[in-house]
Protein backbone atom coordinates (compact mmCIF):
# COMPACT_ATOMS: atom_id res chain seq x y z
CA MET A 1 -22.39 -7.52 7.74
CA GLN A 2 -23.44 -10.05 5.22
CA ILE A 3 -22.26 -9.08 2.25
CA ASN A 4 -23.80 -9.98 -0.98
CA LEU A 5 -21.36 -11.66 -3.55
CA PHE A 6 -23.39 -9.28 -6.70
CA LYS A 7 -22.62 -6.31 -5.05
CA ALA A 8 -18.58 -7.23 -4.56
CA LEU A 9 -18.68 -8.91 -8.62
CA LEU A 10 -19.96 -5.91 -9.57
CA LEU A 11 -16.82 -3.95 -7.70
CA LEU A 12 -14.70 -6.20 -9.69
CA ILE A 13 -16.02 -5.74 -13.02
CA THR A 14 -15.78 -1.99 -11.94
CA PHE A 15 -11.92 -2.81 -11.19
CA GLY A 16 -12.35 -4.69 -14.68
CA GLN A 17 -9.92 -7.48 -15.55
CA CYS A 18 -7.79 -8.48 -18.21
CA HIS A 19 -5.27 -12.00 -18.14
CA VAL A 20 -2.86 -13.06 -20.37
CA ALA A 21 -3.15 -15.98 -22.45
CA ASN A 22 -2.50 -19.17 -20.24
CA GLN A 23 -0.81 -16.92 -17.73
CA PRO A 24 -1.73 -16.42 -14.35
CA THR A 25 -2.68 -12.95 -12.91
CA ILE A 26 -3.77 -11.40 -9.45
CA SER A 27 -7.73 -10.23 -9.55
CA TRP A 28 -9.19 -8.12 -6.43
CA THR A 29 -12.74 -8.81 -5.50
CA LEU A 30 -13.12 -5.58 -2.74
CA VAL A 31 -15.03 -6.28 0.20
CA GLY A 32 -17.40 -4.07 2.12
CA CYS A 33 -16.15 -0.97 -0.46
CA ASP A 34 -19.33 -0.91 -2.08
CA ASP A 35 -20.75 2.58 -0.13
CA TRP A 36 -17.75 3.46 1.34
CA THR A 37 -15.34 6.31 1.35
CA TYR A 38 -12.62 8.36 2.72
CA PRO A 39 -13.19 9.75 5.03
CA LYS A 40 -16.09 8.95 6.31
CA LYS A 41 -19.91 10.56 5.88
CA ASP A 42 -20.53 12.64 8.05
CA PRO A 43 -24.35 14.23 8.81
CA ALA A 44 -22.16 17.51 10.69
CA LYS A 45 -20.05 17.50 7.35
CA PRO A 46 -22.27 18.06 4.87
CA ASN A 47 -19.08 19.65 2.70
CA LEU A 48 -17.03 17.30 3.73
CA GLU A 49 -14.88 16.18 0.52
CA LEU A 50 -14.69 12.31 0.37
CA PHE A 51 -13.50 9.47 -1.72
CA THR A 52 -14.21 6.44 -3.17
CA ILE A 53 -12.28 3.55 -3.15
CA GLN A 54 -12.18 4.02 -7.26
CA GLN A 55 -10.38 7.87 -6.80
CA ILE A 56 -7.95 6.43 -4.35
CA TRP A 57 -7.25 3.69 -7.08
CA ASP A 58 -6.93 5.80 -9.88
CA ASN A 59 -4.59 7.99 -7.78
CA ALA A 60 -2.56 6.01 -6.30
CA ASN A 61 -1.97 5.14 -10.20
CA LEU A 62 -1.16 8.14 -11.23
CA MET A 63 1.29 8.67 -7.87
CA ILE A 64 2.51 5.75 -9.90
CA THR A 65 3.02 6.79 -13.66
CA ASN A 66 4.41 10.48 -12.25
CA ALA A 67 6.67 8.04 -9.81
CA MET A 68 8.73 6.38 -13.32
CA SER A 69 7.99 9.73 -14.98
CA GLN A 70 10.23 12.19 -12.26
CA ILE A 71 13.08 8.59 -12.79
CA ASP A 72 13.33 9.45 -16.04
CA ALA A 73 13.37 13.53 -15.63
CA ILE A 74 16.83 13.31 -13.21
CA PRO A 75 19.95 14.47 -15.15
CA ILE A 76 22.94 11.56 -15.22
CA ASP A 77 26.50 12.77 -16.04
CA GLU A 78 25.37 16.21 -16.68
CA SER A 79 25.28 19.97 -15.55
CA VAL A 80 22.50 20.89 -13.20
CA LEU A 81 22.70 24.38 -13.04
CA LEU A 82 20.08 25.02 -15.64
CA LYS A 83 17.98 22.33 -14.64
CA THR A 84 14.61 22.22 -13.13
CA PHE A 85 13.36 22.17 -10.45
CA SER A 86 11.43 19.65 -10.00
CA LYS A 87 14.23 17.45 -12.02
CA LYS A 88 16.58 18.06 -9.27
CA SER A 89 14.66 17.32 -5.98
CA ALA A 90 13.72 13.93 -8.32
CA GLY A 91 17.33 13.20 -8.02
CA ILE A 92 18.05 14.10 -4.28
CA ASN A 93 14.74 12.12 -3.22
CA ALA A 94 16.19 9.08 -5.45
CA GLU A 95 19.17 9.20 -3.25
CA PHE A 96 17.36 10.01 0.02
CA MET A 97 14.71 6.74 -0.60
CA PHE A 98 16.68 4.18 -2.75
CA GLY A 99 20.93 5.46 -2.27
CA THR A 100 20.92 6.72 -5.55
CA HIS A 101 23.95 9.33 -5.77
CA TRP A 102 23.68 12.99 -6.57
CA THR A 103 25.74 15.54 -7.29
CA THR A 104 25.71 19.44 -6.50
CA PHE A 105 27.27 20.14 -10.43
CA MET A 106 26.78 16.96 -12.33
CA GLY A 107 23.59 15.16 -10.58
CA ALA A 108 23.29 11.18 -10.61
CA THR A 109 25.77 8.89 -11.76
CA LYS A 110 26.22 6.76 -14.57
CA GLY A 111 26.32 3.42 -11.76
CA ASP A 112 23.15 4.08 -10.77
CA ALA A 113 20.73 4.33 -14.47
CA ALA A 114 21.05 0.73 -13.76
CA THR A 115 19.61 1.00 -10.24
CA PHE A 116 17.11 3.91 -11.78
CA THR A 117 15.59 0.78 -14.50
CA LYS A 118 14.97 -1.70 -11.31
CA ILE A 119 13.40 0.94 -9.45
CA LYS A 120 10.55 1.45 -12.28
CA GLU A 121 9.91 -1.85 -13.09
CA THR A 122 9.39 -2.62 -9.29
CA TYR A 123 6.72 0.57 -10.29
CA THR A 124 5.27 -1.02 -13.09
CA ASP A 125 4.49 -4.60 -11.31
CA ILE A 126 3.40 -2.34 -8.48
CA GLN A 127 1.30 -0.61 -11.16
CA SER A 128 0.17 -4.20 -12.74
CA ALA A 129 -0.82 -4.88 -9.56
CA LEU A 130 -2.82 -2.98 -9.22
CA ALA A 131 -4.03 -3.08 -12.55
CA LYS A 132 -5.27 -7.10 -12.17
CA THR A 133 -2.18 -7.67 -14.87
CA LEU A 134 0.18 -8.72 -12.49
CA ILE A 135 1.99 -11.63 -13.92
CA THR A 136 5.74 -13.24 -12.75
CA THR A 137 8.52 -14.75 -14.92
CA ASP A 138 11.84 -16.56 -13.30
CA THR A 139 14.18 -14.77 -16.59
CA THR A 140 16.97 -17.79 -14.78
CA GLN A 141 14.97 -20.65 -16.48
CA THR A 142 15.55 -21.42 -19.46
CA PRO A 143 12.61 -20.85 -21.41
CA PRO A 144 11.49 -18.59 -18.75
CA THR A 145 8.91 -19.62 -16.51
CA THR A 146 6.15 -18.20 -14.88
CA ILE A 147 6.20 -17.86 -11.02
CA LEU A 148 3.15 -16.52 -8.95
CA ASP A 149 3.94 -17.67 -5.42
CA LEU A 150 1.09 -16.49 -4.07
CA PRO A 151 -1.76 -18.87 -1.99
CA ASN A 152 -4.22 -17.89 -5.11
CA THR A 153 -4.50 -16.04 -7.85
CA GLN A 154 -7.98 -14.46 -6.36
CA ALA A 155 -7.15 -11.72 -3.42
CA PHE A 156 -9.62 -10.04 -1.51
CA LEU A 157 -9.27 -5.96 -0.45
CA PHE A 158 -11.66 -4.67 2.38
CA CYS A 159 -12.66 -1.54 2.84
CA GLU A 160 -12.09 -1.14 7.05
CA GLY A 161 -13.23 -3.50 9.55
CA ASP A 162 -17.10 -2.89 9.03
CA SER A 163 -17.22 -5.82 7.16
CA PHE A 164 -15.79 -7.98 9.51
CA GLN A 165 -18.24 -10.14 11.92
CA TYR A 166 -16.51 -11.82 15.07
CA GLY A 167 -18.01 -15.49 16.49
CA LYS A 168 -18.23 -18.61 14.81
CA ILE A 169 -18.56 -20.91 11.45
CA LYS A 170 -20.30 -23.72 11.46
CA ASN A 171 -19.25 -26.96 9.46
CA THR A 172 -15.47 -25.61 9.45
CA GLN A 173 -12.37 -25.42 12.56
CA PHE A 174 -14.04 -22.08 13.17
CA GLU A 175 -16.81 -23.60 15.10
CA PHE A 176 -15.50 -24.30 18.50
CA GLN A 177 -13.68 -20.58 18.00
CA ASN A 178 -14.67 -16.99 17.87
CA VAL A 179 -12.82 -15.65 14.88
CA TRP A 180 -13.29 -12.75 12.94
CA TYR A 181 -14.66 -12.67 9.49
CA ALA A 182 -16.82 -11.55 5.96
CA GLU A 183 -19.72 -13.08 5.46
CA VAL A 184 -19.86 -13.24 1.39
CA THR A 185 -23.60 -15.08 -0.33
CA SER A 186 -24.31 -15.69 -3.75
CA THR A 187 -27.61 -17.39 -4.92
CA ALA A 188 -28.19 -18.50 -8.52
CA THR A 189 -30.92 -17.29 -10.58
CA ASP A 190 -33.74 -19.52 -9.88
CA GLY A 191 -32.61 -19.53 -6.23
CA THR A 192 -30.61 -22.95 -5.63
CA ALA A 193 -27.49 -24.14 -5.29
CA GLY A 194 -26.11 -20.92 -4.16
CA ARG A 195 -22.75 -20.68 -2.08
CA THR A 196 -22.18 -18.60 1.23
CA GLU A 197 -18.25 -17.77 1.65
CA TYR A 198 -16.38 -17.07 4.93
CA LEU A 199 -13.33 -14.96 4.62
CA VAL A 200 -11.09 -15.18 7.86
CA PRO A 201 -8.09 -13.33 7.51
CA SER A 202 -5.03 -14.83 8.73
CA ALA A 203 -4.21 -11.59 10.71
CA TYR A 204 -7.45 -12.19 12.71
CA ALA A 205 -7.83 -15.44 12.94
CA SER A 206 -6.66 -16.02 16.51
CA GLY A 207 -9.71 -15.03 18.64
CA GLY A 208 -10.13 -11.13 19.98
CA SER A 209 -12.68 -9.23 20.68
CA VAL A 210 -11.28 -6.03 18.80
CA ARG A 211 -12.75 -5.83 16.20
CA PRO A 212 -9.69 -5.03 13.16
CA CYS A 213 -8.72 -1.74 11.94
CA THR A 214 -9.80 -0.64 15.32
CA GLU A 215 -7.20 -1.66 17.38
CA PRO A 216 -5.54 0.75 19.94
CA PHE A 217 -2.64 3.00 20.61
CA ILE A 218 0.32 1.26 22.50
CA LYS A 219 1.74 3.95 24.15
CA ASP A 220 5.66 4.24 24.25
CA GLN A 221 6.15 2.05 22.01
CA ASP A 222 7.60 1.79 18.78
CA PRO A 223 5.00 3.13 15.78
CA ASN A 224 5.65 -0.33 13.39
CA ASP A 225 5.04 -2.40 15.62
CA PRO A 226 2.57 -5.19 14.02
CA ARG A 227 0.42 -5.14 17.38
CA GLN A 228 0.06 -0.76 16.52
CA PRO A 229 -2.70 0.84 14.48
CA TYR A 230 -1.69 0.14 10.78
CA ILE A 231 -3.59 2.61 7.86
CA GLY A 232 -3.01 -0.81 5.30
CA LYS A 233 -2.07 -4.53 5.60
CA THR A 234 -1.29 -7.74 3.74
CA PHE A 235 -2.11 -10.87 4.78
CA ASP A 236 -2.93 -14.66 4.45
CA THR A 237 -7.44 -14.69 3.97
CA VAL A 238 -8.33 -18.12 4.32
CA GLN A 239 -11.85 -18.74 1.81
CA LYS A 240 -14.41 -21.25 3.60
CA ILE A 241 -16.60 -21.67 1.05
CA ILE A 242 -19.54 -23.59 2.41
CA LYS A 243 -22.13 -24.69 0.03
CA THR A 244 -25.80 -24.22 0.84
CA GLY A 245 -27.53 -25.57 -1.93
CA GLU A 246 -27.44 -29.02 -2.66
CA ASN A 247 -24.40 -30.19 -0.99
CA GLU A 248 -25.45 -27.90 1.90
CA GLY A 249 -22.68 -27.97 5.07
CA THR A 250 -19.94 -29.52 3.07
CA ALA A 251 -17.71 -26.86 3.30
CA VAL A 252 -14.25 -26.23 1.08
CA GLU A 253 -10.61 -24.19 2.70
CA GLU A 254 -8.63 -22.30 -0.05
CA THR A 255 -5.45 -20.15 0.52
CA PHE A 256 -5.53 -16.01 -1.22
CA LEU A 257 -4.20 -13.24 -0.41
CA GLY A 258 -5.93 -10.35 1.11
CA MET A 259 -4.96 -6.13 1.69
CA ILE A 260 -7.07 -4.01 4.22
CA LEU A 261 -7.28 -0.72 4.38
CA CYS A 262 -7.65 1.04 7.92
CA PRO A 263 -7.40 4.90 7.63
CA SER A 264 -9.86 6.22 9.37
CA GLN A 265 -9.05 5.19 12.98
CA HIS A 266 -5.62 6.55 14.29
CA PRO A 267 -5.39 7.12 17.62
CA GLY A 268 -2.21 8.49 18.60
CA PHE A 269 -1.63 10.22 14.69
CA PRO A 270 -2.78 11.96 12.66
CA THR A 271 -5.17 11.25 10.11
CA PRO A 272 -4.09 10.60 6.52
CA ASN A 273 -5.23 12.41 3.63
CA ALA A 274 -7.28 10.57 1.12
CA ILE A 275 -4.81 11.23 -2.43
CA LEU A 276 -2.68 13.57 -3.00
CA LYS A 277 -3.47 16.01 -5.94
CA GLN A 278 -0.68 16.94 -8.56
CA ASN A 279 1.31 19.86 -7.43
CA PHE A 280 0.11 19.96 -4.08
CA GLN A 281 1.49 21.91 -1.55
CA PRO A 282 2.89 20.41 1.80
CA PRO A 283 1.69 21.81 5.30
CA LYS A 284 3.54 23.08 7.82
CA PRO A 285 5.83 22.02 8.75
CA PRO A 286 7.51 20.29 6.05
CA VAL A 287 7.36 16.62 7.65
CA SER A 288 7.21 13.77 4.96
CA ASP A 289 5.21 12.01 7.78
CA PHE A 290 1.72 14.47 7.45
CA SER A 291 1.75 13.91 3.41
CA THR A 292 1.09 10.51 3.51
CA SER A 293 -2.57 9.28 1.99
CA VAL A 294 -4.32 5.99 1.58
CA ALA A 295 -3.45 6.41 -1.76
CA GLY A 296 0.39 5.46 -1.05
CA THR A 297 -1.27 2.98 1.42
CA LEU A 298 -2.15 1.48 -1.32
CA LEU A 299 0.93 1.49 -3.41
CA HIS A 300 2.78 0.59 -0.31
CA GLU A 301 0.80 -2.96 0.12
CA MET A 302 0.84 -3.06 -3.72
CA ALA A 303 4.68 -3.55 -3.20
CA HIS A 304 4.13 -6.09 -0.84
CA VAL A 305 1.92 -7.81 -3.18
CA VAL A 306 4.60 -7.29 -5.39
CA GLY A 307 7.28 -8.93 -2.95
CA ARG A 308 5.14 -11.67 -2.13
CA SER A 309 4.36 -12.29 -6.26
CA LYS A 310 8.19 -13.23 -6.89
CA LYS A 311 9.46 -16.72 -5.38
CA ILE A 312 13.54 -15.41 -6.13
CA ASN A 313 13.19 -12.30 -4.07
CA GLY A 314 11.35 -13.03 -0.88
CA ARG A 315 8.15 -11.72 0.08
CA TRP A 316 9.39 -7.90 0.23
CA ALA A 317 9.05 -7.56 3.85
CA ASP A 318 8.95 -4.22 5.52
CA GLN A 319 12.95 -3.55 6.43
CA ALA A 320 11.27 0.44 6.48
CA SER A 321 9.15 2.62 7.94
CA GLY A 322 8.72 5.87 7.95
CA PHE A 323 10.34 8.77 6.72
CA ASN A 324 13.62 8.45 9.09
CA GLN A 325 14.51 4.47 8.67
CA CYS A 326 13.88 4.72 4.80
CA VAL A 327 16.57 7.01 4.90
CA SER A 328 18.97 5.19 6.83
CA LEU A 329 17.92 2.19 4.98
CA ALA A 330 18.69 3.91 1.53
CA LYS A 331 22.74 4.49 2.22
CA SER A 332 23.03 1.94 4.88
CA LYS A 333 21.42 -1.12 2.88
CA PRO A 334 20.87 0.30 -0.63
CA ASP A 335 20.28 -3.12 -2.39
CA GLN A 336 17.53 -3.82 0.37
CA ALA A 337 15.56 -0.26 -0.37
CA LEU A 338 14.24 -1.56 -3.33
CA ILE A 339 12.55 -4.17 -1.62
CA ASN A 340 11.21 -1.92 0.86
CA PRO A 341 7.74 -0.98 -0.48
CA ASP A 342 7.52 2.11 2.26
CA SER A 343 10.32 3.15 -0.11
CA TYR A 344 8.37 3.18 -3.41
CA ARG A 345 5.43 5.29 -0.94
CA ILE A 346 7.73 8.00 0.04
CA PHE A 347 9.16 8.68 -2.99
CA ALA A 348 5.97 8.49 -4.86
CA GLU A 349 4.44 10.85 -2.48
CA MET A 350 7.10 12.98 -1.67
CA ASN A 351 7.40 13.65 -5.94
CA MET A 352 3.80 14.98 -5.78
CA SER A 353 4.63 18.02 -4.36
CA PRO A 354 6.58 20.70 -6.39
CA ALA A 355 7.72 21.52 -2.60
CA THR A 356 9.32 18.65 -1.82
CA GLU A 357 11.48 20.35 0.99
CA TRP A 358 10.85 17.95 3.74
CA ARG A 359 12.14 16.64 6.77
CA ALA A 360 11.36 14.30 9.42
CA ARG A 361 8.80 14.33 11.92
CA LYS A 362 10.37 16.11 15.05
CA SER A 363 8.51 15.52 19.01
CA LYS A 364 7.97 19.52 18.73
CA ASP A 365 5.87 19.07 15.27
CA THR A 366 2.48 19.60 15.16
CA ALA A 367 -0.05 17.82 12.64
CA PRO A 368 -1.73 20.37 11.02
CA THR A 369 -5.58 20.15 11.25
CA GLY A 370 -7.59 17.87 8.65
CA PRO A 371 -6.40 15.14 6.82
CA SER A 372 -3.00 16.20 6.59
CA GLY A 373 -1.40 11.86 6.51
CA SER A 374 1.59 10.14 9.13
CA ALA A 375 3.27 7.05 9.34
CA GLY A 376 3.37 7.53 12.84
CA PRO A 377 6.66 9.87 14.17
CA SER A 378 10.47 8.52 13.43
CA GLY A 379 13.03 9.13 15.95
CA PRO A 380 16.00 11.33 15.00
CA GLY A 381 17.10 12.02 11.59
CA PRO A 382 20.02 10.64 9.83
CA LYS A 383 22.73 13.41 8.17
CA LYS A 384 21.67 14.46 4.73
CA PRO A 385 22.65 12.50 1.52
CA GLY A 386 25.86 13.86 0.11
CA GLY A 387 25.56 17.02 -2.67
CA SER A 388 21.89 18.57 -0.92
CA SER A 389 23.62 21.23 0.85
CA ARG A 390 22.28 23.70 -1.52
CA ARG A 391 18.84 22.51 -0.23
CA ALA A 392 19.93 22.59 2.95
CA ARG A 393 15.40 23.15 3.80
CA ARG A 394 14.94 19.97 2.96
CA TYR A 395 16.08 18.33 5.76
CA VAL A 396 17.16 19.58 9.04
CA ASN A 397 17.96 17.48 12.62
């Protein structure tokens, strides 16, 4: 499928661009998103509620804002007997995802305050990535030095895999090798000196005839195996620019950051929600994996962007995915939970609901009908964090 660069740039303008003087920021060009909705349009379901990428983007922002406000509301070293249910929930959710402490009578401990600050700083960075204002500064240098450990400050977001085509690209290293690529074209006002851009995500540059976002579910394999289907993925993108005007055939290669959202096809998993509305009611059973959302996935992938932007902290690879693994990580390695993208997704999604009595998924649990969300089965769960016995329904092995 050929994408007109003008449409892609219109979407870029829609999402805005805000640069801080003399400092690099990450911009996003959206490919295949202009007519895209989730769920996909279905003539047989005229009343199906559809969501655009703008609505999903906005909901991810709302989740972050809400998550930070919930962190601010967590009681620290003070009686919680008269505190609201949501404040207690936020404190317990933080213990689940980030390894902070929660006591039945006095809430979080004073030592957790610094951790809460770090969590909010990361959410602020994720929100900046969404707003295209993400800037990183190495404060260990004197004076502080701005760093951006990314291949380029421009990035591409692909909505599903429909914008990709399979084949060879003339005048490039892919001239004799079939790859999946998206083609973006532009034309000058006088009809000349335009250019064609071929975007070849590194994740799909090795060939293979399976279209991106349609990878089959591998039975009896770890749902978090990178070969399994995914709702979102972040990767490097090789951009081949082929001039079609005066210097036709000249190829320029640049490497950019890429991200793809793939919520429409999930063999083996329940389908995710598009968004989570404020104060939504979790499905029954109250399984966190059934309340996964595309907006939360976008938040997760933007956390990867934050990690890639920080030389000092590495690239923030997925160390745990899904409710159970994230709880285990927070308990055993709380410092690693602070740089684990899925911990931020789940905490944000959990705190969008006033009824966060969630637990891990059991093998006998049946996914609710309709868009309901799943990050995949998580397996046996860890023990409940200390101090949560009064809310035992939150988590059941």
